[in-house]
């Protein structure tokens, strides 16, 4: 296994996924849940993100070509999903425990597009396309698994922060997370629009 490639992939994906930055959003979305449901949401989100990244690593370009979908379109779709979640956080609709479904939270937006977002997908696809032999593929696979394990550890043990913040702190954190999510969503859409403009400008 190529240790240098492993380190490069690990650091790249870790920076893109940003586990510390993910923590306030995770706590805001899972704050009303019980500790057991919060832990379940953590591993479900990580498992889904790992599955999505692996699928796109193996057959991402083929899948997008078959559907006639460009990567900027995938990026814009992720931005729109995040806007919907951000609006729920900002308006308080995500605070009602009766409206919370653990699996739904784990799948969208935690698993995708937050963990397995356009950035992580594109980076993984590029690394795989540049891989030369089984040793490189092994290094890339090991790095992806290591990053997902790091994310799980951060999310799994973030529950202690909930006890410190109490309900009032969680409510403040929820609004802040909503604002951060809205900013991430706008940036995703803006980048997608810029990519589309550049792509079609180069075609003319």
PDB file of C-alpha atoms in Angstrom, residues 11-117:
ATOM      1  CA  UNK A  11      -6.105  14.533   4.533  1.00  0.00           C
ATOM      2  CA  UNK A  12      -8.032  15.666   1.450  1.00  0.00           C
ATOM      3  CA  UNK A  13     -11.250  13.886   2.412  1.00  0.00           C
ATOM      4  CA  UNK A  14     -10.912  14.822   6.094  1.00  0.00           C
ATOM      5  CA  UNK A  15     -10.673  18.510   5.181  1.00  0.00           C
ATOM      6  CA  UNK A  16     -13.646  18.241   2.811  1.00  0.00           C
ATOM      7  CA  UNK A  17     -15.869  16.336   5.249  1.00  0.00           C
ATOM      8  CA  UNK A  18     -14.694  18.509   8.196  1.00  0.00           C
ATOM      9  CA  UNK A  19     -15.846  16.444  11.243  1.00  0.00           C
ATOM     10  CA  UNK A  20     -15.432  19.334  13.772  1.00  0.00           C
ATOM     11  CA  UNK A  21     -17.502  21.611  11.540  1.00  0.00           C
ATOM     12  CA  UNK A  22     -20.073  18.846  11.155  1.00  0.00           C
ATOM     13  CA  UNK A  23     -20.566  18.508  14.906  1.00  0.00           C
ATOM     14  CA  UNK A  24     -22.786  21.586  15.517  1.00  0.00           C
ATOM     15  CA  UNK A  25     -25.009  20.651  12.576  1.00  0.00           C
ATOM     16  CA  UNK A  26     -25.252  17.062  13.830  1.00  0.00           C
ATOM     17  CA  UNK A  27     -26.122  18.237  17.345  1.00  0.00           C
ATOM     18  CA  UNK A  28     -28.715  20.673  16.016  1.00  0.00           C
ATOM     19  CA  UNK A  29     -30.420  17.971  13.976  1.00  0.00           C
ATOM     20  CA  UNK A  30     -30.276  15.290  16.666  1.00  0.00           C
ATOM     21  CA  UNK A  31     -30.597  17.466  19.791  1.00  0.00           C
ATOM     22  CA  UNK A  32     -34.239  16.484  20.500  1.00  0.00           C
ATOM     23  CA  UNK A  33     -33.451  12.770  20.086  1.00  0.00           C
ATOM     24  CA  UNK A  34     -32.523  10.328  22.829  1.00  0.00           C
ATOM     25  CA  UNK A  35     -28.874   9.332  23.245  1.00  0.00           C
ATOM     26  CA  UNK A  36     -29.606   5.926  21.716  1.00  0.00           C
ATOM     27  CA  UNK A  37     -31.284   7.433  18.645  1.00  0.00           C
ATOM     28  CA  UNK A  38     -28.483   9.995  18.300  1.00  0.00           C
ATOM     29  CA  UNK A  39     -25.861   7.244  18.292  1.00  0.00           C
ATOM     30  CA  UNK A  40     -27.900   5.284  15.762  1.00  0.00           C
ATOM     31  CA  UNK A  41     -28.141   8.342  13.534  1.00  0.00           C
ATOM     32  CA  UNK A  42     -24.356   8.743  13.713  1.00  0.00           C
ATOM     33  CA  UNK A  43     -23.512   5.266  12.454  1.00  0.00           C
ATOM     34  CA  UNK A  44     -26.339   5.252   9.901  1.00  0.00           C
ATOM     35  CA  UNK A  45     -25.108   8.553   8.448  1.00  0.00           C
ATOM     36  CA  UNK A  46     -21.505   7.344   8.294  1.00  0.00           C
ATOM     37  CA  UNK A  47     -22.535   3.991   6.768  1.00  0.00           C
ATOM     38  CA  UNK A  48     -24.603   5.726   4.088  1.00  0.00           C
ATOM     39  CA  UNK A  49     -21.833   8.227   3.334  1.00  0.00           C
ATOM     40  CA  UNK A  50     -19.320   5.387   3.004  1.00  0.00           C
ATOM     41  CA  UNK A  51     -21.654   3.505   0.675  1.00  0.00           C
ATOM     42  CA  UNK A  52     -22.312   6.545  -1.527  1.00  0.00           C
ATOM     43  CA  UNK A  53     -18.616   7.419  -1.804  1.00  0.00           C
ATOM     44  CA  UNK A  54     -17.689   3.816  -2.660  1.00  0.00           C
ATOM     45  CA  UNK A  55     -20.414   3.602  -5.328  1.00  0.00           C
ATOM     46  CA  UNK A  56     -19.256   6.821  -6.967  1.00  0.00           C
ATOM     47  CA  UNK A  57     -15.612   5.747  -6.664  1.00  0.00           C
ATOM     48  CA  UNK A  58     -16.332   2.506  -8.499  1.00  0.00           C
ATOM     49  CA  UNK A  59     -18.973   3.563 -11.021  1.00  0.00           C
ATOM     50  CA  UNK A  60     -19.549   7.290 -10.524  1.00  0.00           C
ATOM     51  CA  UNK A  61     -18.557   8.550 -13.952  1.00  0.00           C
ATOM     52  CA  UNK A  62     -20.400   5.706 -15.701  1.00  0.00           C
ATOM     53  CA  UNK A  63     -23.548   6.405 -13.662  1.00  0.00           C
ATOM     54  CA  UNK A  64     -23.483  10.139 -14.356  1.00  0.00           C
ATOM     55  CA  UNK A  65     -22.843   9.567 -18.057  1.00  0.00           C
ATOM     56  CA  UNK A  66     -25.735   7.086 -18.245  1.00  0.00           C
ATOM     57  CA  UNK A  67     -28.109   9.577 -16.596  1.00  0.00           C
ATOM     58  CA  UNK A  68     -26.683  12.462 -18.667  1.00  0.00           C
ATOM     59  CA  UNK A  69     -25.993  14.362 -15.444  1.00  0.00           C
ATOM     60  CA  UNK A  70     -23.012  16.675 -14.999  1.00  0.00           C
ATOM     61  CA  UNK A  71     -21.220  17.025 -11.655  1.00  0.00           C
ATOM     62  CA  UNK A  72     -22.349  20.679 -11.273  1.00  0.00           C
ATOM     63  CA  UNK A  73     -25.969  19.468 -11.464  1.00  0.00           C
ATOM     64  CA  UNK A  74     -25.276  17.056  -8.600  1.00  0.00           C
ATOM     65  CA  UNK A  75     -23.703  19.919  -6.685  1.00  0.00           C
ATOM     66  CA  UNK A  76     -26.713  22.198  -7.237  1.00  0.00           C
ATOM     67  CA  UNK A  77     -29.099  19.431  -6.145  1.00  0.00           C
ATOM     68  CA  UNK A  78     -27.149  19.033  -2.912  1.00  0.00           C
ATOM     69  CA  UNK A  79     -27.357  22.772  -2.341  1.00  0.00           C
ATOM     70  CA  UNK A  80     -31.139  22.763  -2.771  1.00  0.00           C
ATOM     71  CA  UNK A  81     -31.493  19.899  -0.281  1.00  0.00           C
ATOM     72  CA  UNK A  82     -29.422  21.784   2.270  1.00  0.00           C
ATOM     73  CA  UNK A  83     -31.517  24.924   1.823  1.00  0.00           C
ATOM     74  CA  UNK A  84     -34.660  22.984   2.765  1.00  0.00           C
ATOM     75  CA  UNK A  85     -32.998  21.638   5.916  1.00  0.00           C
ATOM     76  CA  UNK A  86     -31.547  25.062   6.788  1.00  0.00           C
ATOM     77  CA  UNK A  87     -35.008  26.649   6.577  1.00  0.00           C
ATOM     78  CA  UNK A  88     -36.381  24.031   8.983  1.00  0.00           C
ATOM     79  CA  UNK A  89     -33.591  24.751  11.459  1.00  0.00           C
ATOM     80  CA  UNK A  90     -34.005  28.524  11.193  1.00  0.00           C
ATOM     81  CA  UNK A  91     -37.799  28.462  11.556  1.00  0.00           C
ATOM     82  CA  UNK A  92     -37.805  25.956  14.412  1.00  0.00           C
ATOM     83  CA  UNK A  93     -39.646  23.182  12.551  1.00  0.00           C
ATOM     84  CA  UNK A  94     -36.790  20.778  13.301  1.00  0.00           C
ATOM     85  CA  UNK A  95     -37.189  21.261  17.070  1.00  0.00           C
ATOM     86  CA  UNK A  96     -40.309  19.099  17.469  1.00  0.00           C
ATOM     87  CA  UNK A  97     -39.270  15.603  18.612  1.00  0.00           C
ATOM     88  CA  UNK A  98     -42.520  14.160  17.206  1.00  0.00           C
ATOM     89  CA  UNK A  99     -41.409  15.221  13.747  1.00  0.00           C
ATOM     90  CA  UNK A 100     -37.974  13.663  14.063  1.00  0.00           C
ATOM     91  CA  UNK A 101     -37.297  10.330  12.355  1.00  0.00           C
ATOM     92  CA  UNK A 102     -33.809   9.025  13.083  1.00  0.00           C
ATOM     93  CA  UNK A 103     -33.305   7.222   9.784  1.00  0.00           C
ATOM     94  CA  UNK A 104     -34.474  10.241   7.776  1.00  0.00           C
ATOM     95  CA  UNK A 105     -32.048  12.555   9.574  1.00  0.00           C
ATOM     96  CA  UNK A 106     -29.229  10.068   9.100  1.00  0.00           C
ATOM     97  CA  UNK A 107     -29.898   9.701   5.382  1.00  0.00           C
ATOM     98  CA  UNK A 108     -30.679  13.334   4.491  1.00  0.00           C
ATOM     99  CA  UNK A 109     -28.941  15.636   5.145  1.00  0.00           C
ATOM    100  CA  UNK A 110     -26.305  13.926   7.341  1.00  0.00           C
ATOM    101  CA  UNK A 111     -25.288  10.993   5.160  1.00  0.00           C
ATOM    102  CA  UNK A 112     -25.736  12.937   1.972  1.00  0.00           C
ATOM    103  CA  UNK A 113     -25.125  15.673   0.969  1.00  0.00           C
ATOM    104  CA  UNK A 114     -23.212  16.728   4.125  1.00  0.00           C
ATOM    105  CA  UNK A 115     -20.821  13.793   4.578  1.00  0.00           C
ATOM    106  CA  UNK A 116     -20.962  12.324   1.075  1.00  0.00           C
ATOM    107  CA  UNK A 117     -21.292  15.631  -0.710  1.00  0.00           C
TER     108      UNK A 117
END
